[in-house]
Coordinates of C-alpha atoms in Angstrom, one line a residue:
Chain K
M1 CA -0.1 0.0 0.0
T2 CA 1.4 3.3 -1.0
I3 CA 0.0 6.8 -0.8
S4 CA 0.1 8.9 -4.0
W5 CA 0.3 12.6 -4.4
I6 CA -3.2 13.1 -5.0
Q7 CA -4.3 11.1 -2.1
A8 CA -1.7 12.9 0.2
C9 CA -3.3 16.2 -1.1
I10 CA -6.8 15.4 -0.1
L11 CA -5.6 14.3 3.3
G12 CA -3.8 17.6 3.4
V13 CA -7.0 19.6 2.8
F14 CA -8.9 17.5 5.5
A15 CA -6.1 18.3 7.8
S16 CA -6.4 22.0 7.2
L17 CA -10.2 21.8 7.8
S18 CA -10.0 19.6 11.0
S19 CA -7.2 21.0 13.3
M20 CA -7.9 22.6 16.5
P21 CA -8.1 26.1 15.2
G22 CA -9.2 24.6 11.8
M23 CA -10.8 26.2 8.8
A24 CA -14.1 24.2 8.9
G25 CA -15.1 25.8 12.4
S26 CA -14.7 23.9 15.5
T27 CA -18.0 22.1 15.5
I28 CA -17.6 20.6 12.0
G29 CA -13.7 20.9 12.0
N30 CA -12.2 19.9 15.3
Y31 CA -15.2 18.0 16.7
T32 CA -16.3 16.2 13.7
L33 CA -13.6 15.8 10.9
G34 CA -10.8 16.0 13.7
R35 CA -12.3 13.0 15.6
P36 CA -10.2 9.9 14.5
L37 CA -13.4 7.8 13.9
V38 CA -14.4 10.2 11.2
G39 CA -10.9 10.5 10.2
G40 CA -10.8 6.7 9.8
L41 CA -14.0 6.9 7.4
V42 CA -12.1 9.8 5.4
C43 CA -8.8 7.8 5.2
G44 CA -10.5 4.7 4.4
L45 CA -12.3 6.3 1.5
V46 CA -9.3 8.1 0.2
L47 CA -6.9 5.2 0.5
G48 CA -9.5 2.7 -0.7
D49 CA -9.7 0.4 2.2
L50 CA -12.7 1.6 4.2
K51 CA -12.8 -1.4 6.6
M52 CA -9.3 -0.9 7.6
G53 CA -9.7 2.9 7.9
I54 CA -12.5 2.6 10.2
A55 CA -10.8 0.0 12.3
A56 CA -7.8 2.1 12.7
G57 CA -10.0 5.2 13.5
V58 CA -11.9 3.4 16.0
A59 CA -8.6 2.2 17.7
M60 CA -7.2 5.8 17.8
Q61 CA -10.5 7.3 18.8
L62 CA -10.2 5.3 22.2
V63 CA -7.0 7.0 23.0
Y64 CA -8.6 10.4 22.3
I65 CA -12.2 9.8 23.3
A66 CA -12.1 12.9 25.6
L67 CA -9.6 15.3 23.9
V68 CA -10.2 18.3 26.3
T69 CA -8.1 21.3 25.4
P70 CA -8.5 23.6 28.6
G71 CA -7.2 27.1 27.8
G72 CA -5.9 26.2 24.5
T73 CA -3.4 23.8 25.7
V74 CA -3.3 20.7 23.5
S75 CA -1.7 17.3 24.4
A76 CA -2.4 15.8 20.9
D77 CA -3.1 17.4 17.5
V78 CA -6.1 16.0 15.8
R79 CA -5.1 16.8 12.4
A80 CA -1.9 14.8 12.8
V81 CA -3.7 12.0 14.5
S82 CA -6.4 11.7 12.0
Y83 CA -4.7 12.6 8.7
I84 CA -1.1 11.6 9.0
G85 CA -1.4 8.9 11.9
I86 CA -4.2 7.0 10.4
P87 CA -2.9 6.8 6.9
L88 CA 0.6 5.8 8.0
A89 CA -1.0 3.2 10.5
M90 CA -3.2 1.7 7.6
V91 CA 0.2 1.3 5.5
A92 CA 1.9 -0.1 8.5
I93 CA -0.9 -2.7 9.4
H94 CA -1.1 -3.6 5.7
S95 CA 2.7 -4.2 5.4
Q96 CA 2.8 -6.2 8.6
G97 CA 0.1 -8.4 7.1
L98 CA -2.2 -8.0 10.1
A99 CA -6.0 -8.6 9.7
A100 CA -7.6 -5.1 9.6
T101 CA -9.9 -5.7 12.7
S102 CA -7.5 -7.8 14.7
A103 CA -6.3 -6.5 18.3
N104 CA -2.8 -6.3 17.1
A105 CA -3.8 -4.1 14.3
A106 CA -5.6 -1.9 16.7
D107 CA -2.6 -1.6 19.0
L108 CA -0.1 -0.8 16.2
A109 CA -2.6 2.0 15.1
K110 CA -2.8 3.5 18.5
S111 CA 1.1 3.6 18.9
M112 CA 1.4 4.9 15.6
G113 CA -1.4 7.6 16.0
T114 CA -0.3 8.6 19.4
L115 CA 3.4 9.0 18.4
V116 CA 2.2 11.2 15.4
G117 CA -0.3 13.1 17.5
T118 CA 2.2 14.2 20.1
V119 CA 4.8 15.3 17.6
G120 CA 1.9 17.0 15.8
T121 CA 1.5 19.4 18.7
V122 CA 4.3 21.4 16.8
L123 CA 1.7 22.0 14.0
F124 CA -0.7 23.5 16.4
Y125 CA 1.7 25.9 17.9
G126 CA 2.9 26.7 14.4
T127 CA -0.6 27.6 13.1
A128 CA -1.4 29.6 16.1
T129 CA 1.9 31.7 16.0
M130 CA 1.5 32.4 12.4
N131 CA -2.1 33.6 13.0
L132 CA -0.5 36.4 15.0
V133 CA 0.5 37.9 11.8
W134 CA -3.1 38.2 10.5
Q135 CA -4.3 39.4 13.9
H136 CA -1.6 42.2 13.7
M137 CA -3.3 43.2 10.4
G138 CA -6.7 42.9 12.1
W139 CA -5.8 45.4 14.8
R140 CA -4.5 47.9 12.5
A141 CA -7.8 47.5 10.4
V142 CA -9.8 48.0 13.8
E143 CA -7.8 51.2 14.5
K144 CA -8.6 52.7 11.1
G145 CA -12.3 51.7 11.5
D146 CA -12.0 49.4 8.4
F147 CA -14.1 46.6 10.2
H148 CA -14.7 44.4 7.0
K149 CA -11.3 43.7 6.9
L150 CA -12.0 41.5 10.2
Y151 CA -13.7 39.0 8.0
A152 CA -10.6 38.3 5.8
V153 CA -8.5 38.1 9.1
D154 CA -10.9 35.7 10.7
W155 CA -11.9 33.6 7.7
G156 CA -9.5 34.0 4.8
Y157 CA -5.8 34.6 5.8
P158 CA -5.6 31.7 8.3
W159 CA -5.6 29.5 5.2
I160 CA -2.0 30.5 4.6
S161 CA -1.1 29.4 8.2
H162 CA -2.9 26.1 7.3
L163 CA -1.1 25.8 3.9
I164 CA 2.1 25.9 5.6
F165 CA 1.4 24.0 8.9
S166 CA -1.4 21.6 7.9
F167 CA -1.5 21.0 4.3
L168 CA 2.3 20.7 3.4
P169 CA 3.4 18.6 6.6
T170 CA 0.5 16.2 5.8
V171 CA 1.2 15.8 2.2
L172 CA 4.9 15.2 2.7
M173 CA 4.6 12.9 5.7
T174 CA 1.8 10.7 4.2
H175 CA 3.6 10.4 0.9
F176 CA 7.1 9.8 2.0
G177 CA 6.2 8.4 5.5
A178 CA 4.5 5.4 3.7
N179 CA 7.7 4.3 2.3
A180 CA 9.5 4.6 5.5
V181 CA 6.7 2.6 7.1
Q182 CA 7.3 -0.2 4.6
A183 CA 10.9 -0.4 5.4
L184 CA 10.2 -0.6 9.1
K185 CA 8.9 -4.1 8.6
T186 CA 12.3 -5.5 7.8
A187 CA 14.1 -3.3 10.4
L188 CA 11.9 -4.4 13.3
P189 CA 10.7 -8.0 13.4
M190 CA 7.2 -8.5 15.1
D191 CA 8.4 -10.7 17.8
G192 CA 11.3 -8.4 18.9
I193 CA 11.2 -6.3 22.0
P194 CA 10.7 -2.9 20.1
M195 CA 7.6 -4.1 18.5
K196 CA 6.2 -5.7 21.5
T197 CA 6.9 -2.6 23.4
L198 CA 5.1 -0.6 20.8
F199 CA 2.0 -2.8 20.8
T200 CA 1.9 -2.8 24.7
V201 CA 2.1 0.9 24.8
G202 CA -0.8 1.1 22.3
A203 CA -2.9 -0.8 24.8
L204 CA -1.8 1.3 27.7
L205 CA -2.5 4.6 26.1
P206 CA -6.2 4.9 26.2
C207 CA -5.7 5.0 30.0
V208 CA -4.2 8.5 29.4
G209 CA -7.1 9.7 27.3
I210 CA -9.6 8.4 30.1
A211 CA -7.5 10.0 32.8
I212 CA -7.3 13.4 31.1
L213 CA -11.2 13.3 31.1
L214 CA -11.4 12.1 34.6
K215 CA -9.2 15.1 35.6
Q216 CA -11.9 17.3 34.4
I217 CA -14.6 15.6 36.6
V218 CA -12.6 14.2 39.7
D219 CA -11.5 16.7 42.3
S220 CA -11.4 14.5 45.4
P221 CA -11.2 10.6 45.6
V222 CA -15.0 10.6 46.2
D223 CA -15.6 11.7 42.8
F224 CA -14.2 8.4 41.6
I225 CA -17.3 6.6 42.9
P226 CA -19.5 7.6 39.8
F227 CA -16.7 6.3 37.5
F228 CA -16.3 3.0 39.3
V229 CA -20.2 2.4 39.5
G230 CA -20.1 3.1 35.6
F231 CA -17.1 0.8 35.2
T232 CA -18.7 -2.0 37.2
F233 CA -21.9 -1.6 35.2
A234 CA -20.1 -2.3 31.9
A235 CA -17.3 -4.7 33.1
S236 CA -19.3 -6.9 35.5
L237 CA -22.8 -6.4 34.5
K238 CA -22.1 -6.1 30.8
L239 CA -24.3 -3.2 30.2
N240 CA -23.7 -1.2 27.1
L241 CA -23.0 2.6 27.0
V242 CA -26.6 3.7 26.3
S243 CA -27.9 1.7 29.4
V244 CA -25.1 3.1 31.4
T245 CA -26.0 6.5 30.5
V246 CA -29.8 5.9 31.2
V247 CA -28.9 4.5 34.7
S248 CA -26.7 7.5 35.3
L249 CA -29.6 9.8 34.8
I250 CA -31.3 8.8 37.8
F251 CA -28.2 9.7 40.0
A252 CA -28.1 12.9 38.3
M253 CA -31.7 13.8 39.0
I254 CA -31.2 12.9 42.6
S255 CA -28.1 15.0 42.8
Y256 CA -29.7 17.9 41.2
K257 CA -32.8 17.8 43.3
L258 CA -31.0 17.3 46.6
D259 CA -28.7 20.4 45.7
M260 CA -31.6 22.5 44.8
A261 CA -33.4 21.5 48.1
I262 CA -30.5 22.4 50.1
S263 CA -30.0 25.8 48.5
A264 CA -33.6 26.5 48.8
N265 CA -33.2 25.9 52.5
R266 CA -30.3 28.2 52.7
Q267 CA -32.1 31.1 51.1
P268 CA -34.1 32.5 54.0
A269 CA -31.0 32.4 56.2
P270 CA -29.2 35.7 56.7
A271 CA -27.2 36.6 53.6
S272 CA -23.9 36.4 55.5
S273 CA -24.1 32.7 56.2
G274 CA -22.5 31.0 53.3
G275 CA -23.7 32.7 50.1
G276 CA -20.3 33.9 49.7
S277 CA -18.5 30.5 49.8
V278 CA -20.9 29.2 47.1
T279 CA -19.7 31.8 44.5
D280 CA -16.1 31.2 45.7
D281 CA -16.0 27.7 44.5
E282 CA -16.8 28.7 40.9
E283 CA -13.9 31.1 40.4
D284 CA -11.1 28.6 40.1
E285 CA -12.1 27.5 36.6
D286 CA -9.7 27.1 33.9
I287 CA -10.5 29.3 30.8
Chain J
M1 CA -31.7 64.3 21.2
E2 CA -33.8 61.1 22.2
N3 CA -34.6 58.6 19.8
T4 CA -38.5 58.2 19.5
T5 CA -38.3 54.6 18.4
K6 CA -36.4 52.0 20.2
K7 CA -33.8 50.3 18.3
T8 CA -33.9 46.4 18.1
I9 CA -31.7 44.0 16.3
S10 CA -33.5 42.3 13.4
R11 CA -33.7 38.5 13.4
K12 CA -31.8 38.3 10.2
T13 CA -28.8 40.2 11.7
L14 CA -29.0 37.9 15.0
N15 CA -28.9 34.9 12.7
K16 CA -25.8 36.2 10.7
S17 CA -24.2 37.2 14.0
F18 CA -24.8 33.5 15.3
H19 CA -23.4 32.0 12.1
H20 CA -20.3 34.2 12.3
W21 CA -19.7 32.7 15.7
F22 CA -20.6 29.3 14.9
Y23 CA -18.0 29.2 12.0
G24 CA -15.5 31.5 12.9
H25 CA -14.8 31.5 16.8
L26 CA -11.6 29.7 16.5
T27 CA -10.4 30.1 12.9
A28 CA -8.1 32.8 13.6
F29 CA -6.9 31.3 16.9
S30 CA -3.6 32.4 18.6
Q31 CA -2.3 31.8 21.9
E32 CA -2.4 35.5 22.6
H33 CA -6.0 36.5 21.4
M34 CA -7.7 33.1 21.2
Q35 CA -11.4 33.7 20.3
T36 CA -11.2 37.6 20.3
F37 CA -11.3 37.9 16.5
G38 CA -14.1 35.4 16.3
Y39 CA -16.1 37.6 18.7
L40 CA -15.4 40.8 16.8
T41 CA -16.6 39.1 13.5
S42 CA -19.9 38.1 15.3
M43 CA -20.5 41.4 16.9
L44 CA -19.8 43.4 13.6
P45 CA -23.3 42.8 12.0
I46 CA -25.0 43.8 15.1
V47 CA -22.9 47.2 15.6
E48 CA -23.5 48.0 12.1
E49 CA -27.2 47.6 12.4
L50 CA -27.5 49.5 15.7
Y51 CA -25.3 52.5 15.0
D52 CA -25.5 54.6 11.9
N53 CA -22.7 56.7 12.2
K54 CA -19.0 55.6 12.1
A55 CA -17.9 57.0 15.5
D56 CA -20.6 55.2 17.4
Q57 CA -19.5 52.0 15.5
E58 CA -15.9 52.3 16.4
K59 CA -16.7 52.9 19.9
A60 CA -18.9 49.9 20.2
M61 CA -16.3 47.6 18.3
K62 CA -13.5 48.6 20.6
T63 CA -15.5 47.1 23.5
Y64 CA -14.9 43.7 21.9
T65 CA -11.1 43.8 21.3
A66 CA -10.8 42.7 24.9
F67 CA -9.4 39.1 25.2
F68 CA -11.9 36.4 25.0
N69 CA -11.7 32.6 25.3
T70 CA -14.3 30.1 26.7
E71 CA -15.8 26.6 25.6
P72 CA -17.1 27.9 22.3
Q73 CA -20.2 25.7 22.0
L74 CA -21.7 26.6 25.2
G75 CA -20.0 30.0 25.0
S76 CA -22.6 31.0 22.3
I77 CA -24.8 32.0 25.2
I78 CA -22.1 34.8 26.2
V79 CA -22.3 36.2 22.6
G80 CA -26.2 36.2 22.8
I81 CA -25.9 38.0 26.1
T82 CA -23.7 40.7 24.9
A83 CA -25.9 41.2 21.7
S84 CA -28.8 41.9 24.1
L85 CA -26.5 44.2 26.2
E86 CA -25.3 46.1 23.1
E87 CA -29.0 46.7 22.1
A88 CA -29.7 48.1 25.6
R89 CA -26.6 50.3 25.2
A90 CA -27.8 51.5 21.7
N91 CA -31.0 52.6 23.5
D92 CA -29.0 54.2 26.3
G93 CA -30.1 51.7 28.9
G94 CA -27.4 52.4 31.4
V95 CA -24.9 50.0 29.8
D96 CA -21.4 51.0 29.1
D97 CA -18.0 49.3 28.2
S98 CA -17.2 48.3 31.6
T99 CA -20.6 46.5 32.2
I100 CA -20.3 44.4 29.1
N101 CA -16.6 43.5 29.5
G102 CA -17.0 42.7 33.3
L103 CA -19.8 40.4 32.4
R104 CA -17.8 38.8 29.5
A105 CA -14.8 38.1 31.7
G106 CA -16.9 37.0 34.6
L107 CA -18.6 34.3 32.5
M108 CA -15.8 33.0 30.4
G109 CA -14.2 30.9 33.3
P110 CA -17.4 29.2 34.5
I111 CA -18.9 28.6 31.0
A112 CA -15.5 27.0 30.0
G113 CA -16.0 24.7 33.1
I114 CA -19.4 23.7 32.4
G115 CA -18.9 23.4 28.6
D116 CA -15.8 21.2 29.0
S117 CA -17.5 18.8 31.2
L118 CA -20.9 18.9 29.6
V119 CA -19.9 19.1 26.0
V120 CA -16.3 17.8 25.5
G121 CA -16.3 15.6 28.6
T122 CA -19.9 14.0 28.4
L123 CA -21.8 14.6 25.5
I124 CA -19.1 13.9 22.8
P125 CA -17.7 10.8 24.7
V126 CA -21.2 9.4 24.8
I127 CA -22.1 9.9 21.0
L128 CA -18.5 8.5 20.2
G129 CA -19.1 5.5 22.6
I130 CA -22.2 4.5 20.9
A131 CA -20.7 5.2 17.4
L132 CA -17.5 3.1 18.3
G133 CA -19.9 0.2 19.0
M134 CA -21.6 0.6 15.8
S135 CA -18.3 0.7 14.0
D136 CA -16.9 -2.4 15.7
G137 CA -15.6 -4.7 12.9
G138 CA -14.9 -1.9 10.5
S139 CA -18.4 -0.8 9.6
P140 CA -18.7 3.0 8.6
L141 CA -22.1 3.2 10.2
G142 CA -20.8 4.6 13.5
A143 CA -18.7 7.3 11.9
I144 CA -21.8 8.4 9.9
F145 CA -23.9 8.2 13.0
Y146 CA -21.6 10.4 14.8
I147 CA -21.3 13.0 12.1
I148 CA -25.0 13.4 11.9
V149 CA -25.9 13.3 15.6
W150 CA -23.2 15.4 16.7
N151 CA -23.6 18.1 14.2
L152 CA -27.3 18.3 14.8
L153 CA -26.8 18.6 18.4
G154 CA -23.9 21.0 18.2
Y155 CA -25.6 23.4 15.6
F156 CA -29.1 23.5 17.1
G157 CA -27.6 23.4 20.7
M158 CA -25.3 26.4 20.0
R159 CA -28.2 28.2 18.3
F160 CA -30.5 27.6 21.3
A161 CA -27.8 28.9 23.7
Y162 CA -27.2 32.0 21.6
F163 CA -30.8 33.0 21.4
K164 CA -31.5 32.1 24.9
G165 CA -28.6 34.4 25.9
Y166 CA -30.0 37.1 23.8
E167 CA -33.6 36.7 25.1
L168 CA -32.5 36.6 29.0
G169 CA -29.7 39.3 28.7
D170 CA -28.0 39.9 31.9
K171 CA -30.5 38.0 33.7
A172 CA -28.9 34.7 32.3
V173 CA -25.7 35.5 34.5
G174 CA -27.5 34.7 37.8
I175 CA -28.8 31.3 36.3
L176 CA -25.3 30.3 35.0
V177 CA -23.2 31.0 38.0
G178 CA -25.7 30.7 40.8
A179 CA -26.7 27.8 43.0
Q180 CA -28.8 26.2 40.0
G181 CA -25.7 26.5 37.7
K182 CA -23.7 24.6 40.3
A183 CA -26.3 21.9 41.0
I184 CA -26.5 21.3 37.2
R185 CA -22.8 20.9 36.9
K186 CA -22.7 18.4 39.7
A187 CA -25.4 16.4 38.1
I188 CA -23.8 16.4 34.8
G189 CA -20.3 15.4 36.5
T190 CA -22.3 12.3 37.8
V191 CA -23.5 11.3 34.4
G192 CA -20.1 12.1 33.0
G193 CA -18.3 10.1 35.6
M194 CA -20.5 7.0 35.0
V195 CA -20.3 7.2 31.3
V196 CA -16.5 7.4 31.4
G197 CA -16.5 4.4 33.6
G198 CA -18.5 2.6 31.1
V199 CA -16.5 3.8 28.2
A200 CA -13.1 2.6 30.0
A201 CA -14.6 -0.8 30.8
T202 CA -15.9 -1.3 27.3
W203 CA -13.1 -0.1 25.2
V204 CA -9.9 -0.2 27.3
T205 CA -8.2 -3.3 27.9
V206 CA -5.0 -3.7 29.9
K207 CA -4.0 -7.4 30.3
T208 CA -1.0 -9.2 31.7
S209 CA 0.5 -12.3 30.2
F210 CA 2.1 -13.5 33.4
K211 CA 1.7 -17.0 34.3
L212 CA 3.5 -19.7 36.3
T213 CA 3.8 -23.0 34.8
N214 CA 4.8 -26.3 36.4
S215 CA 7.4 -28.9 34.9
S216 CA 5.1 -30.2 32.3
G217 CA 4.2 -26.8 31.0
K218 CA 0.9 -26.6 32.3
A219 CA 0.0 -23.2 33.8
Y220 CA -1.2 -23.3 37.4
L221 CA -1.3 -19.5 38.0
V222 CA -2.7 -17.2 35.2
L223 CA -2.6 -13.8 36.8
Q224 CA -5.0 -12.2 34.6
D225 CA -7.7 -14.7 35.5
K226 CA -7.0 -14.3 39.3
L227 CA -7.2 -10.4 38.9
D228 CA -10.6 -10.6 37.0
A229 CA -11.8 -13.0 39.7
V230 CA -11.2 -10.2 42.3
Y231 CA -12.8 -7.5 40.2
P232 CA -13.4 -7.5 36.4
G233 CA -11.1 -5.1 34.7
L234 CA -9.0 -4.6 37.8
L235 CA -5.7 -3.9 35.9
T236 CA -7.4 -1.5 33.3
A237 CA -9.0 0.4 36.3
A238 CA -5.6 0.5 38.2
F239 CA -3.8 1.9 35.2
I240 CA -6.4 4.5 34.6
V241 CA -6.2 5.5 38.3
L242 CA -2.3 5.7 38.1
C243 CA -2.5 7.9 35.0
W244 CA -4.9 10.1 36.8
S245 CA -2.9 10.5 39.9
L246 CA 0.2 11.2 37.9
M247 CA -1.6 14.0 36.0
A248 CA -3.9 15.3 38.8
K249 CA -1.8 14.9 41.8
K250 CA 1.8 15.0 40.6
N251 CA 0.9 17.7 38.0
I252 CA 2.8 15.6 35.3
S253 CA 1.8 16.6 31.6
P254 CA -0.2 14.0 29.4
I255 CA 2.8 13.8 27.1
R256 CA 5.2 13.0 30.1
V257 CA 2.7 10.4 31.3
M258 CA 2.7 8.8 27.9
L259 CA 6.5 8.6 28.0
I260 CA 6.2 7.0 31.4
L261 CA 3.9 4.4 29.9
V262 CA 6.6 3.6 27.2
V263 CA 9.1 2.8 30.0
V264 CA 6.5 0.8 31.9
A265 CA 5.6 -1.3 28.7
L266 CA 9.2 -1.8 27.9
A267 CA 9.8 -3.0 31.4
G268 CA 6.8 -5.1 31.5
V269 CA 7.7 -6.7 28.0
L270 CA 11.2 -7.5 29.4
V271 CA 9.9 -9.2 32.6
G272 CA 7.3 -11.1 30.8
F273 CA 4.3 -9.2 32.4
F274 CA 3.2 -7.8 29.0
N275 CA 3.1 -9.8 25.8
P276 CA 0.9 -8.8 23.0
G277 CA 1.4 -12.3 21.5
L278 CA 2.4 -11.3 18.1
T279 CA 2.9 -13.7 15.3
Y280 CA 3.3 -13.2 11.5

């Protein structure tokens, strides 16, 4: 399996659309096209192996099931994961002769995708830094009262940043990387320590994705209880995700009603008795 | 010099403003100004409709040059609120620069907190979790399901937030950061926690290949079976808690944690704790 220039260019356009400050807007771009599951669909169609594309996308999606970017700090770049990592993983799976939907193929995809995704954060900072040039032009336009220039600054010029930091890296890395991946097979035998480690890392990496998400919702050890209840439902009782969500709603309802009842009780009390502490808790949010 | 008719923003302009935000809130992102330019482009149609003369337009636009960043999906509500405040300012409703910017700055943080846990932390993983199940085995069905469901919820959810913000104006602030906002956040956190637990148990598997065999080669201790007998998925859960504690308690960055896992994997492979069982 190789990646032609035309295929690489299509992937490059999708990379420009899907990155964190992407040209398709964050709802359609980052949160749709940037998700590895959707990236797997696109890459599968472009490279002509839909089944393998989806399988690689599913595997990588697990690592990044909750890619939160609090305050614009990124730990992985979705354009690199979805449009450089997935195509290269597909080539690697193909050249290693693994079955598309096997667990080994999934682990290989995870390692490959995460490696590329982490290195790809360079692309994120590159794009964001280059956008400063357009923003500088924007500030001058605002000073002059030439407000319509803002549309070009917000929607037009950043394409140039993406040409340099999304399109070109994707085209070059997928086109030439595919050959490198083919060579990897002879260099690293499957039963050697490096490959075993790579696959094991692939199995461990989703734990980081889950942990990033947990960091958002767990402040104290007690907050782990909902997580373990959900875990138990799925692991021991074999409930599927929709069922787990439905069960969780009843706990959410109880929690909400309880909190509202408590705050309703507090209302008649003198204003000094703790109204202040309620708002204090809210202040320490990340932006 | 009092205006006889009250100025109102037309529905068409509000729609335009919303779509500018929906599309452009992050397109010109930089670490320094983040969503500021997206904000400027979504306020521009409103400012142009409310003020006829250039000087007033310039004065109004200056307000929105202040730094802005929040969770953009739920953050639509803040844009809606400021649209309503700008309308009040145009009608001389006792609103000035500092009112608008004070409110924007005060809402950015809490909305980012709610938005990250509600949208990115719960809604997206749930839809993705369902979609992953549908795509198991390489079917495109799950990916298509995700594209449709997320975009419909994302678009109409943001639209709802924007127009709700416009309708409520500064009254929305009390709801968002008050006791009710806090109760909603906690309830969402409960759903989020349980769903993430379900996602982890369904999709993440950490297994050990460690076993002890007797002289005839028969295994008398298979560690993985013993661990699962204690609590199914114990090893997976343990690794997740380990990663969490490294990040949350020791303040180690996710990238560093990944590097630590590489070392753990290598050590585990060397001692025979991990073996992916690869063959050609």
